[in-house]
Tab-separated table of C-alpha atoms in Angstrom:
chain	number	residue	atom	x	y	z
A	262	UNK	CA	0.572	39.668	-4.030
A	263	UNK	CA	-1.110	36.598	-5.478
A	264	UNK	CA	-4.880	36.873	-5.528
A	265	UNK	CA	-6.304	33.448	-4.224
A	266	UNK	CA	-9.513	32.371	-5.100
A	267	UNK	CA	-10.580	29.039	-3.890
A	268	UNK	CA	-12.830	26.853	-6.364
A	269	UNK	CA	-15.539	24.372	-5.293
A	270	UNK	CA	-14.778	21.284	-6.187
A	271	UNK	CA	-17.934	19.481	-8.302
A	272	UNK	CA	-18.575	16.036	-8.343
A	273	UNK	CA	-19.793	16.682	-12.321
A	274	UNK	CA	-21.294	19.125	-14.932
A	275	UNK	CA	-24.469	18.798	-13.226
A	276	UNK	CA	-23.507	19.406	-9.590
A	277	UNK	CA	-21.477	22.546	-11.038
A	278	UNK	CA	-25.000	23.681	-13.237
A	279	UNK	CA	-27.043	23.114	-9.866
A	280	UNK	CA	-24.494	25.249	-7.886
A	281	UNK	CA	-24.765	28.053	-10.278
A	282	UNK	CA	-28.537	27.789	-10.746
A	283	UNK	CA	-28.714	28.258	-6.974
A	284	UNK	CA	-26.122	31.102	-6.985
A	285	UNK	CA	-28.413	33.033	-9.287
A	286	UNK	CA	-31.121	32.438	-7.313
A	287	UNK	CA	-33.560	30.672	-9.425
A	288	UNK	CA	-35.305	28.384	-9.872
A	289	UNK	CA	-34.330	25.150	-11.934
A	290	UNK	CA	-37.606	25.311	-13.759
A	291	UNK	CA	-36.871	28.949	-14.433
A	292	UNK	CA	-33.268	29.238	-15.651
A	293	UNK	CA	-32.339	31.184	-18.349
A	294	UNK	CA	-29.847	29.049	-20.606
A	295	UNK	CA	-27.920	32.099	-22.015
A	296	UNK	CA	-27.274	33.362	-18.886
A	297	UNK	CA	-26.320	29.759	-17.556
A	298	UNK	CA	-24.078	28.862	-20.041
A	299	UNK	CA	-22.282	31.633	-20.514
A	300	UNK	CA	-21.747	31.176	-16.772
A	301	UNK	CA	-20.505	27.496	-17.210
A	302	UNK	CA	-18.153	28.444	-20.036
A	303	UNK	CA	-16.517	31.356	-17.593
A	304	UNK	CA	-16.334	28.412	-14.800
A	305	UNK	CA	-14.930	25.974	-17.370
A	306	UNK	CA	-12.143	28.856	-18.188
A	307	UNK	CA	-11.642	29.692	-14.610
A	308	UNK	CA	-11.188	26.220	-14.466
A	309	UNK	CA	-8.156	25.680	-16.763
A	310	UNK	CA	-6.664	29.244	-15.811
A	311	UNK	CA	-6.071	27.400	-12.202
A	312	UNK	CA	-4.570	24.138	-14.136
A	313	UNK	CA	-8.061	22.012	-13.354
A	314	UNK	CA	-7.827	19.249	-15.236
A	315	UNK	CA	-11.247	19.250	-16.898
A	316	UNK	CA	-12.820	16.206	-17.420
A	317	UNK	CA	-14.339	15.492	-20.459
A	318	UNK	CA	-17.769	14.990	-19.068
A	319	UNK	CA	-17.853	18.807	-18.547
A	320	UNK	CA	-16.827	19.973	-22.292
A	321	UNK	CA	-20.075	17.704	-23.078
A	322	UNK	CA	-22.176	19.206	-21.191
A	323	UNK	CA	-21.047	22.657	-22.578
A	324	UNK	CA	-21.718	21.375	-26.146
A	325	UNK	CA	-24.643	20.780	-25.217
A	326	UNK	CA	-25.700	24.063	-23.477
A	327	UNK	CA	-24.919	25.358	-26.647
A	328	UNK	CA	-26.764	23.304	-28.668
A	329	UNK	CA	-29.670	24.308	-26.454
A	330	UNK	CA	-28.938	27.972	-26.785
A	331	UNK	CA	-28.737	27.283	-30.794
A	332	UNK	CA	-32.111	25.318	-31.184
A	333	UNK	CA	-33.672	28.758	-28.820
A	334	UNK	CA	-31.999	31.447	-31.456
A	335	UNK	CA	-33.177	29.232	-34.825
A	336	UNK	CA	-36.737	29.568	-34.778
A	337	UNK	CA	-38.271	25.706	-35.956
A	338	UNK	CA	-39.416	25.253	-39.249
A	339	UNK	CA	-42.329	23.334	-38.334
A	340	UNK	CA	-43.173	23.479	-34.709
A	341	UNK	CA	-45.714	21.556	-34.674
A	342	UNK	CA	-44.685	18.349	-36.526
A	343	UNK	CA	-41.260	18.161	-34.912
A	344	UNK	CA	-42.673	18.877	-31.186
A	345	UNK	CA	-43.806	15.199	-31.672
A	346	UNK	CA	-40.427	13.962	-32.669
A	347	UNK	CA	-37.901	15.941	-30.873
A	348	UNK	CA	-38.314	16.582	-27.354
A	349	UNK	CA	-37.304	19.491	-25.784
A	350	UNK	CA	-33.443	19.509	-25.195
A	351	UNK	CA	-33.815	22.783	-22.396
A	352	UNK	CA	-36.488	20.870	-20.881
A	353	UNK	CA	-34.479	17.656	-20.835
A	354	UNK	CA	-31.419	19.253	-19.322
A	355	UNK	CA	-34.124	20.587	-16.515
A	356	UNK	CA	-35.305	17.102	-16.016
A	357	UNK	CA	-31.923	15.927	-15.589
A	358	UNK	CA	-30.998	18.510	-13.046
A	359	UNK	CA	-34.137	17.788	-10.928
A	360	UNK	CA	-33.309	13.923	-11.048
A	361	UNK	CA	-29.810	14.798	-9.913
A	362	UNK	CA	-30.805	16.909	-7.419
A	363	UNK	CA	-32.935	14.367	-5.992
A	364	UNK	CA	-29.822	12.242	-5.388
A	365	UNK	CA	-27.812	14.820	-4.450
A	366	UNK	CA	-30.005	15.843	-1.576
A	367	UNK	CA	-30.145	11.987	-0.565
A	368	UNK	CA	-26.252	11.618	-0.484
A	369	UNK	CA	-26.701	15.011	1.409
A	370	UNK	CA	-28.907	12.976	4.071
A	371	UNK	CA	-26.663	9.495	4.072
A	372	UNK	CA	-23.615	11.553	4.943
A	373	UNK	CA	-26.110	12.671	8.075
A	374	UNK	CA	-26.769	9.333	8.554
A	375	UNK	CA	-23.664	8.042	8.263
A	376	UNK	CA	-22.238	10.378	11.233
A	377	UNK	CA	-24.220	9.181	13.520
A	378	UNK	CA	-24.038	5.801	12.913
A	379	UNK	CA	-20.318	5.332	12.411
A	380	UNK	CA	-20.697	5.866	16.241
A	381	UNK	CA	-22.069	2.248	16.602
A	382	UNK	CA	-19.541	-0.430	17.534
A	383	UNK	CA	-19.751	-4.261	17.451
A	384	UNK	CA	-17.781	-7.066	19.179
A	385	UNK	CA	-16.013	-8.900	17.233
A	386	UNK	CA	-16.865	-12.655	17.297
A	387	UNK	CA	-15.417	-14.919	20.395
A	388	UNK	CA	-12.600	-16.995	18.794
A	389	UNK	CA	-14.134	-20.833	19.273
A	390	UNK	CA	-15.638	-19.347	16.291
A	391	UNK	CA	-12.351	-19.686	14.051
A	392	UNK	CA	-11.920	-23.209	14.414
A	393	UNK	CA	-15.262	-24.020	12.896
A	394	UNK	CA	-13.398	-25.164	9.656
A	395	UNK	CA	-10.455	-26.852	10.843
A	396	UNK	CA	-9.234	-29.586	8.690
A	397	UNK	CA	-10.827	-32.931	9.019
A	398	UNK	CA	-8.503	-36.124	8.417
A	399	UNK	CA	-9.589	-38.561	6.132
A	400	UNK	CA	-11.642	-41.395	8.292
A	401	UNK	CA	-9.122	-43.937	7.450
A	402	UNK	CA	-5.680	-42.227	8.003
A	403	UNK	CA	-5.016	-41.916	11.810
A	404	UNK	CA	-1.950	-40.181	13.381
A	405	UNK	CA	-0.253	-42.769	14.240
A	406	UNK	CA	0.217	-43.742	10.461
A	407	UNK	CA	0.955	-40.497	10.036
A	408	UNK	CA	3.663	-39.816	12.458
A	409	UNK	CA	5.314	-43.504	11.144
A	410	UNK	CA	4.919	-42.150	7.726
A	411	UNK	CA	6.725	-39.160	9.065
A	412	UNK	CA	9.929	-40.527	10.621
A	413	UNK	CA	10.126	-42.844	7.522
A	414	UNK	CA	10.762	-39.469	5.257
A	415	UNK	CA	13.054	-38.200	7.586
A	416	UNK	CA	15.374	-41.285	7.937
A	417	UNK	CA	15.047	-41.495	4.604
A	418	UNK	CA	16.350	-38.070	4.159
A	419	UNK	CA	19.078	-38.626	7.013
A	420	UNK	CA	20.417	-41.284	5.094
A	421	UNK	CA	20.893	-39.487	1.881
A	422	UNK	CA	23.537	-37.275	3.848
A	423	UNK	CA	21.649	-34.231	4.226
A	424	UNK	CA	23.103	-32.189	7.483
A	425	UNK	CA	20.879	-29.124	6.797
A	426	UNK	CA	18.667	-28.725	9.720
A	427	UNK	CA	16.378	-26.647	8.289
A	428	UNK	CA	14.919	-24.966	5.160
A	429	UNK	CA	16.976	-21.669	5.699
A	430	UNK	CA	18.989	-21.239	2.311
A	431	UNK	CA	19.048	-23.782	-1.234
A	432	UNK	CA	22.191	-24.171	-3.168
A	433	UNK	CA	21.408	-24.228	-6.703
A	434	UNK	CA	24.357	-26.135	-8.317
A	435	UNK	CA	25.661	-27.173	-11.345
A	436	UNK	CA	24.873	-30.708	-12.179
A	437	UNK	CA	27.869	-32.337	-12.138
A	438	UNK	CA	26.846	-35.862	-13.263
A	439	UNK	CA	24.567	-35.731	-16.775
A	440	UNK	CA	22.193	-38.049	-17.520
A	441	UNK	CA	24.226	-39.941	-20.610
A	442	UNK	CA	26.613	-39.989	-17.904
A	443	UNK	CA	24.201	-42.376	-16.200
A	444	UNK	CA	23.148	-44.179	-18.971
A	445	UNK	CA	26.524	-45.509	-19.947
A	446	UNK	CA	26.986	-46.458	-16.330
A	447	UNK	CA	23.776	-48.470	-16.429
A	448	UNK	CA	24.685	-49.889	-19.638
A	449	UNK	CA	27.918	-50.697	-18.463
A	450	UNK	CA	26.543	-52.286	-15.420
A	451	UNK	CA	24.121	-54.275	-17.143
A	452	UNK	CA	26.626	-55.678	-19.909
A	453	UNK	CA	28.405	-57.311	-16.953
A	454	UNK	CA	24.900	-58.605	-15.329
A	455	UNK	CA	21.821	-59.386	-17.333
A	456	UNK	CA	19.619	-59.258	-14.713
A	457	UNK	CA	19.350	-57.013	-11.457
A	458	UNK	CA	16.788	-55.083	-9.281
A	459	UNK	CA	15.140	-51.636	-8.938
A	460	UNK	CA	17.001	-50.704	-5.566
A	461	UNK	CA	20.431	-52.577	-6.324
A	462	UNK	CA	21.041	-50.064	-8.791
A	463	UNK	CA	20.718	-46.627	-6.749
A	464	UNK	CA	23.247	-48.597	-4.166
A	465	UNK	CA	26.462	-46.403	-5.143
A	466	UNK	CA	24.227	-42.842	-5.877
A	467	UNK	CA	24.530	-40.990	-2.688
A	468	UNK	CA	22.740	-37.671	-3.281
A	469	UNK	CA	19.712	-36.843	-4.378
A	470	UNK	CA	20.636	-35.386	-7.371
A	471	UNK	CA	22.573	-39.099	-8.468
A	472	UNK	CA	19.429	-40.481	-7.306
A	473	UNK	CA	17.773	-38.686	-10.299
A	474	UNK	CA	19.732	-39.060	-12.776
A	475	UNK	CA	19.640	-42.800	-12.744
A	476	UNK	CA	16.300	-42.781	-12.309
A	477	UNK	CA	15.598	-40.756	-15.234
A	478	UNK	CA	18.376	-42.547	-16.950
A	479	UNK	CA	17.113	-46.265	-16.383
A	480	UNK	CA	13.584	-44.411	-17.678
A	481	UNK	CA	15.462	-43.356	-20.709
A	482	UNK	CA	16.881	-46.785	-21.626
A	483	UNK	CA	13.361	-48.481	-20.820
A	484	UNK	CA	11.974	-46.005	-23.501
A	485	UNK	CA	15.039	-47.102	-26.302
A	486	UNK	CA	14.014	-51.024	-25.099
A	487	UNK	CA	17.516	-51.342	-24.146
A	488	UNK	CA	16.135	-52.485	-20.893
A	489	UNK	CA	12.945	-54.118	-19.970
A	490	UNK	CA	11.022	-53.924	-16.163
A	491	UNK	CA	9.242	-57.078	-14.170
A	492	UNK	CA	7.471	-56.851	-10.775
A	493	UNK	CA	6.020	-60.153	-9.723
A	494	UNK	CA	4.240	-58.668	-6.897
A	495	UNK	CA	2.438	-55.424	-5.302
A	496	UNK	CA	5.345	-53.701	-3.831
A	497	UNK	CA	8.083	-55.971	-4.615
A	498	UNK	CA	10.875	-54.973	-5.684
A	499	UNK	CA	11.341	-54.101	-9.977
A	500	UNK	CA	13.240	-56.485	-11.596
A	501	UNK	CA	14.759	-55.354	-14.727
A	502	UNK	CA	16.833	-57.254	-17.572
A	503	UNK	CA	18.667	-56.303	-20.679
A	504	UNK	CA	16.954	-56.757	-23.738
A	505	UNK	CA	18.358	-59.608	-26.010
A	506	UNK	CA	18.065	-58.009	-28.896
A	507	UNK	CA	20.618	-57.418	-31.129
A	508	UNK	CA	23.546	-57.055	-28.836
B	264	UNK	CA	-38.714	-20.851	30.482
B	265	UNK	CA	-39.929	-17.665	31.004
B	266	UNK	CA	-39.629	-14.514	28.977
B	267	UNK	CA	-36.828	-12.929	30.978
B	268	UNK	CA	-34.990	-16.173	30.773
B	269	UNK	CA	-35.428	-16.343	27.023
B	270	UNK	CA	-33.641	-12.853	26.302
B	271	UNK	CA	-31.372	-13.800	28.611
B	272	UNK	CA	-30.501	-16.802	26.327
B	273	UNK	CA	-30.251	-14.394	23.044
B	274	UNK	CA	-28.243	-11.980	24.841
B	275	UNK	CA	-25.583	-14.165	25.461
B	276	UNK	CA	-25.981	-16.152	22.391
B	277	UNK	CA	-25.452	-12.157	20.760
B	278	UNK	CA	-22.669	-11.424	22.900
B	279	UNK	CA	-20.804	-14.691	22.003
B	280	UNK	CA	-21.685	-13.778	18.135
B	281	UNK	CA	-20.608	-10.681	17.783
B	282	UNK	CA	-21.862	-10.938	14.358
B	283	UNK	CA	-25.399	-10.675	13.221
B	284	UNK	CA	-27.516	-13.297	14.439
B	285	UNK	CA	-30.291	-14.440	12.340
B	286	UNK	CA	-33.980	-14.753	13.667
B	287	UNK	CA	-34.256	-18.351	12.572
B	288	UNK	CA	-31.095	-19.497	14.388
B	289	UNK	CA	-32.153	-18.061	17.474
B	290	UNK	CA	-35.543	-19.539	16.959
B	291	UNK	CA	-33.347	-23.081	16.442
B	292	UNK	CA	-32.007	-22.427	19.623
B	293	UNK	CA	-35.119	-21.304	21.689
B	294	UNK	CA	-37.476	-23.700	19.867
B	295	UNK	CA	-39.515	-20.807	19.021
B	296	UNK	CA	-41.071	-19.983	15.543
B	297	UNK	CA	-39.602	-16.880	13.290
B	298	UNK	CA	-42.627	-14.800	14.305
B	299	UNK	CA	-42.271	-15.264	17.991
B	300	UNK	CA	-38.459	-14.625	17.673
B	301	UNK	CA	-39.380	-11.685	16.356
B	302	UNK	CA	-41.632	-10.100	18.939
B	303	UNK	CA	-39.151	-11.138	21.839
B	304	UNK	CA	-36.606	-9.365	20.240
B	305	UNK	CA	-38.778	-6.437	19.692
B	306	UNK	CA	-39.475	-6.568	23.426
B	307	UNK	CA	-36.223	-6.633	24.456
B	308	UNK	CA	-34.900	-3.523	22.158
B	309	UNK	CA	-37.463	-1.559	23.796
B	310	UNK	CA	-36.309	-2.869	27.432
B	311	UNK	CA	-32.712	-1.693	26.520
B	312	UNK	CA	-34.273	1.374	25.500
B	313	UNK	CA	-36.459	1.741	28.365
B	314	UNK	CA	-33.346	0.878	31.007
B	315	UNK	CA	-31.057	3.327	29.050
B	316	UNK	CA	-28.665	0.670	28.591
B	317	UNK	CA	-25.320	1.674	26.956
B	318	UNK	CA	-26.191	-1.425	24.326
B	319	UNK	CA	-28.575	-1.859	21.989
B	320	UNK	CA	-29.955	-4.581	19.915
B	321	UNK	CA	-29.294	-3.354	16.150
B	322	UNK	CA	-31.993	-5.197	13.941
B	323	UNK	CA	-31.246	-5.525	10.097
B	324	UNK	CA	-33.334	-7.527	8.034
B	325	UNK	CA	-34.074	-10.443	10.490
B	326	UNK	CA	-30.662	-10.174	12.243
B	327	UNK	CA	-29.885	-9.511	15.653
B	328	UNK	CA	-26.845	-7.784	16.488
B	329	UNK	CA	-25.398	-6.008	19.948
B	330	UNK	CA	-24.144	-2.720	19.308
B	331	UNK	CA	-23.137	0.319	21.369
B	332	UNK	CA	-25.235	3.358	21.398
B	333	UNK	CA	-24.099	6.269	19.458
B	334	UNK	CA	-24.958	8.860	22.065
B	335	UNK	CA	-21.927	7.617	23.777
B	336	UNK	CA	-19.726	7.485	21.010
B	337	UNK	CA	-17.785	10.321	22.049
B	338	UNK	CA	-16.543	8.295	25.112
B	339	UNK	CA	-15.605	5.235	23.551
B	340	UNK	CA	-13.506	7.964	21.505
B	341	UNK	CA	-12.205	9.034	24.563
B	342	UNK	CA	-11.267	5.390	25.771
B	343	UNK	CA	-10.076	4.452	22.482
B	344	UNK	CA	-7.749	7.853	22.388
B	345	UNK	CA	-8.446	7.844	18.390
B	346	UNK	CA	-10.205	10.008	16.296
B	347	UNK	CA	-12.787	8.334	13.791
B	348	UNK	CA	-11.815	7.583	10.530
B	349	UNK	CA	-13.117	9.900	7.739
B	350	UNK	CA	-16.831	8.885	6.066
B	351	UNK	CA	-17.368	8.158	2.447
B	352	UNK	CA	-16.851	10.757	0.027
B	353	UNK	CA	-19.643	13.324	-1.587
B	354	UNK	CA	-19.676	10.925	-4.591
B	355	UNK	CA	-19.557	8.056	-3.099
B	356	UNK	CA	-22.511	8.936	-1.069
B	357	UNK	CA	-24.343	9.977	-3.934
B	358	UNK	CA	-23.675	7.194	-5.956
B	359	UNK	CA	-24.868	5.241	-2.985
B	360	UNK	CA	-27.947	7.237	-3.143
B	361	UNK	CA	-28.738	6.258	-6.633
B	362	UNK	CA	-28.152	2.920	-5.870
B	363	UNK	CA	-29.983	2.717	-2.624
B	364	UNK	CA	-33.108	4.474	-4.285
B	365	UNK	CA	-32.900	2.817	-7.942
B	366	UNK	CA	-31.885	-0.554	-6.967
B	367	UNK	CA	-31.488	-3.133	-8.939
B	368	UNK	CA	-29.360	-0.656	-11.179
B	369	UNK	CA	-26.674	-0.439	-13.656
B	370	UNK	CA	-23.795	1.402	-13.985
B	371	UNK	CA	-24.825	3.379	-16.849
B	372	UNK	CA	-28.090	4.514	-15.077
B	373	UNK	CA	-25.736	5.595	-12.315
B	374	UNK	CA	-23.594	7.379	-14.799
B	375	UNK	CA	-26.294	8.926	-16.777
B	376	UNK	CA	-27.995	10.585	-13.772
B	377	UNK	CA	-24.914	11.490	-12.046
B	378	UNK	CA	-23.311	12.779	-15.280
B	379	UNK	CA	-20.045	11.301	-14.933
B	380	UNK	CA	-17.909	7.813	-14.591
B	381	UNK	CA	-18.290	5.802	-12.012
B	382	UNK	CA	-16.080	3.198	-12.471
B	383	UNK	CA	-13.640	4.236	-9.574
B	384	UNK	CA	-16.401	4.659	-6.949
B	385	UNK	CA	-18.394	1.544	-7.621
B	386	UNK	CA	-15.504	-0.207	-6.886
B	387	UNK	CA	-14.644	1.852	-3.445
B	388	UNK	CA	-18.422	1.261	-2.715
B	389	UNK	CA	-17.569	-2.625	-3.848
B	390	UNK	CA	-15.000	-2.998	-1.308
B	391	UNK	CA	-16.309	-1.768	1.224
B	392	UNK	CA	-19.211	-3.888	1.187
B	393	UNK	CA	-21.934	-1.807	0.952
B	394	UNK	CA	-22.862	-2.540	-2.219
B	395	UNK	CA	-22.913	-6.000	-4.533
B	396	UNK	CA	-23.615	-7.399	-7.702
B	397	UNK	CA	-27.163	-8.784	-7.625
B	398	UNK	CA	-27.903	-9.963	-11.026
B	399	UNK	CA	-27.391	-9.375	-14.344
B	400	UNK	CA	-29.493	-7.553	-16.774
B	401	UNK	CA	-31.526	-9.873	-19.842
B	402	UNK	CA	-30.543	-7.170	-22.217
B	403	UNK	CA	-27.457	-7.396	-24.735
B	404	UNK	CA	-23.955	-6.768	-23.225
B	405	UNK	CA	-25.682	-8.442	-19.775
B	406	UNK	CA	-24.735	-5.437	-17.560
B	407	UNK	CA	-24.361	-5.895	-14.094
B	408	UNK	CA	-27.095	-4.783	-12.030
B	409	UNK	CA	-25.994	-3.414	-8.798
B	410	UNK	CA	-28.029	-2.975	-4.995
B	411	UNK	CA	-27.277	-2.349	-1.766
B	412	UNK	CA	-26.111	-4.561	1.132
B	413	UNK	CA	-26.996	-5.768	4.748
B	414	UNK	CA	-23.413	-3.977	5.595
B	415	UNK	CA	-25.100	-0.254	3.969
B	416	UNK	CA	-28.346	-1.228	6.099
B	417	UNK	CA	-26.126	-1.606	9.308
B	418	UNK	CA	-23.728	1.651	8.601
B	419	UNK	CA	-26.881	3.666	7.915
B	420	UNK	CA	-29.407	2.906	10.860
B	421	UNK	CA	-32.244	1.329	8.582
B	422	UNK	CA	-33.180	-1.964	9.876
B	423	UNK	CA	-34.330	-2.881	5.662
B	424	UNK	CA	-34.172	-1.166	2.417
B	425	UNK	CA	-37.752	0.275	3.196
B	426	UNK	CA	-36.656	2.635	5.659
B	427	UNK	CA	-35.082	4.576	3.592
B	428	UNK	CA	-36.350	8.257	3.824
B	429	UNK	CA	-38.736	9.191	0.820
B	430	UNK	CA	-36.557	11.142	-1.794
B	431	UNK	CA	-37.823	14.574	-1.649
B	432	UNK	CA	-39.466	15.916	-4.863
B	433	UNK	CA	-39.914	19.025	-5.040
């Protein structure tokens, strides 16, 4: 038959010093430190005999009840001059308990507290209260330049042949036209014409992704000067030429 | 408009809240100054106490709040059909209390008169609002000074931080 003994849990080395003081019944003032720490040390063993995990908080604390007991058993060399120097570690350690206790007793009183006053309950707020922050539009943007702007993007998107209705699953594919691809097709294009504009030359790309790859292939031969860009006004369409350089 | 009118005004305006109310928007409101907020509102917690209303105006540091009464609490339970969910912890309580009584603190003046870490807790205590960062400390390292807040007021019953029951010393 397994004997069961059921172990208080302690919130630290002090709460388990206070709950031994008090199970001896004295006072804190009055505590004997041999008798207390041997105490401690039997908990601390108790302790790991169960498979507590001790934290290392209490193995400090048990240094230093021995240290206390040690400094009692060496008589000082010089009382007097080191009395000024060294406080007392026992009374220290009593200090420290009656602090803790203190707090202890308060946390004691909050949980009271607390009892009773988790009782209370609110309202929450009425709703109108949510749409305090709404978005504001800018003061010169009004919806109906906003719905135009909105039926532009999605003829625009009809147009390029998309038939997906909505967002529900994107293809990833592999690219099947290449950039260089592109490029010899502009350059191609522009051997047979020296001149043309922005929008004539996205005429044949059908997709999006064709759409790209001239554009970023046109960018490309504007960066090699192969090519060269002219707009002669605000949103007019981009002229651009072939370079006369060499060839 | 008379008196009766007035808290007539802030009940609704509390009702609609929900929330804490502070003294100077209700003043706003009334046209009233802070101090006379103040005594109508103390006037008309004492008629909800006096008509043993099933409300009660919850006061925490210049806020106005409606709240139920916690004598009853057991038959909201009993509406609801739920039991209550469980309170802070031992530690967390008594880390509260060090807070609470040492505020502003750190969290090695916690740890030193609790005698352990309180990393874990300070950050329960953290989320749940009842405590916050209120400055820093002009020392090296800059450690984080820690107090309580209107939230611990309001779960506790103290209308400010100096209602606090004295810590006993023996």
């Amino acid at each position: 038959m397994p004997y069961l003994v059921k172990l208080q849990q302690f919130e630290g080395p002090l709460d388990l010093l206070l709950h031994l003081i008090s199970k001896s019944k004295v006072r804190i003032e009055d505590i004997s430190i041999t008798e207390i720490t041997e105490q401690y040390l039997e908990t601390l063993h108790m302790m790991e005999q169960f498979d507590i995990e001790i934290a290392s908080e209490f193995l400090v604390m048990a240094a230093t009840l021995l240290h206390i007991k040690s400094c009692i058993l060496v008589p000082k060399a010089k009382p007097e001059m080191e009395e000024l120097e060294e406080p007392d570690p026992k009374q220290e350690l009593i200090t420290r308990l009656l602090e803790y206790k203190k707090y202890k007793e308060a946390g004691n009183k909050l949980k009271e507290r607390e009892a009773y006053y988790s009782g209370i309950f609110y309202k929450l707020p009425e709703e109108l209260f949510t749409n305090e922050k709404s978005e504001v539009l800018p003061p010169d943007v009004n919806i109906d330049l906003l719905h135009e702007a909105l039926c532009r993007l999605l003829q625009s998107r009809q147009k390029l042949g998309s038939t997906e209705s909505g967002p529900a699953f994107h293809e990833i594919k592999r690219d099947t036209i290449t950039i260089n691809d592109r490029i010899d097709h502009l350059k191609n294009y522009f051997s047979m014409y020296s001149k043309s504009t922005f929008f004539s030359i996205f005429e044949d790309d059908s997709s999006r992704e064709e759409i790209i790859m001239t554009f970023l292939a046109l960018l490309e031969l504007l960066k090699v000067n192969y090519l060269e860009v002219q707009q002669d006004y605000p949103f007019g369409d981009i002229i651009i030429k072939r370079r006369n350089l060499n060839g | 408009m008379d008196e009766r009118e007035m808290m007539a005004v802030v009940e609704s305006i509390l009702f609609v809240s929900g929330d804490p109310v502070d003294a100077k928007e209700i003043g706003r409101i009334l046209d009233l100054d802070v101090r006379m907020v103040r005594k109508l509102m103390k006037k008309m917690s004492d008629c909800y106490h006096f008509e043993r209303r099933g409300l009660q105006i919850i006061s925490v540091n210049d806020t106005y709040q409606l709240g139920t009464r916690p004598e009853y609490s057991n038959y909201i339970q009993k509406f609801i059909g739920q039991e209550r969910s469980q309170g802070l912890s031992q530690a967390s309580l008594e880390t509260l209390a060090v807070i609470a009584y040492r505020q502003p603190v750190t969290k090695a003046d916690i740890e030193s008169i609790r005698g352990v870490k309180c990393d874990y807790i300070l950050n329960t205590l953290l989320n749940r609002g009842l405590i916050q960062e209120v400055a820093r400390m002009d020392t090296p390292g800059r450690p984080i000074l820690y107090g309580t807040t209107d939230l611990f007021l309001r779960s506790f019953g103290l209308s400010s931080i100096n209602e606090l029951p004295p810590l006993e010393t023996e």
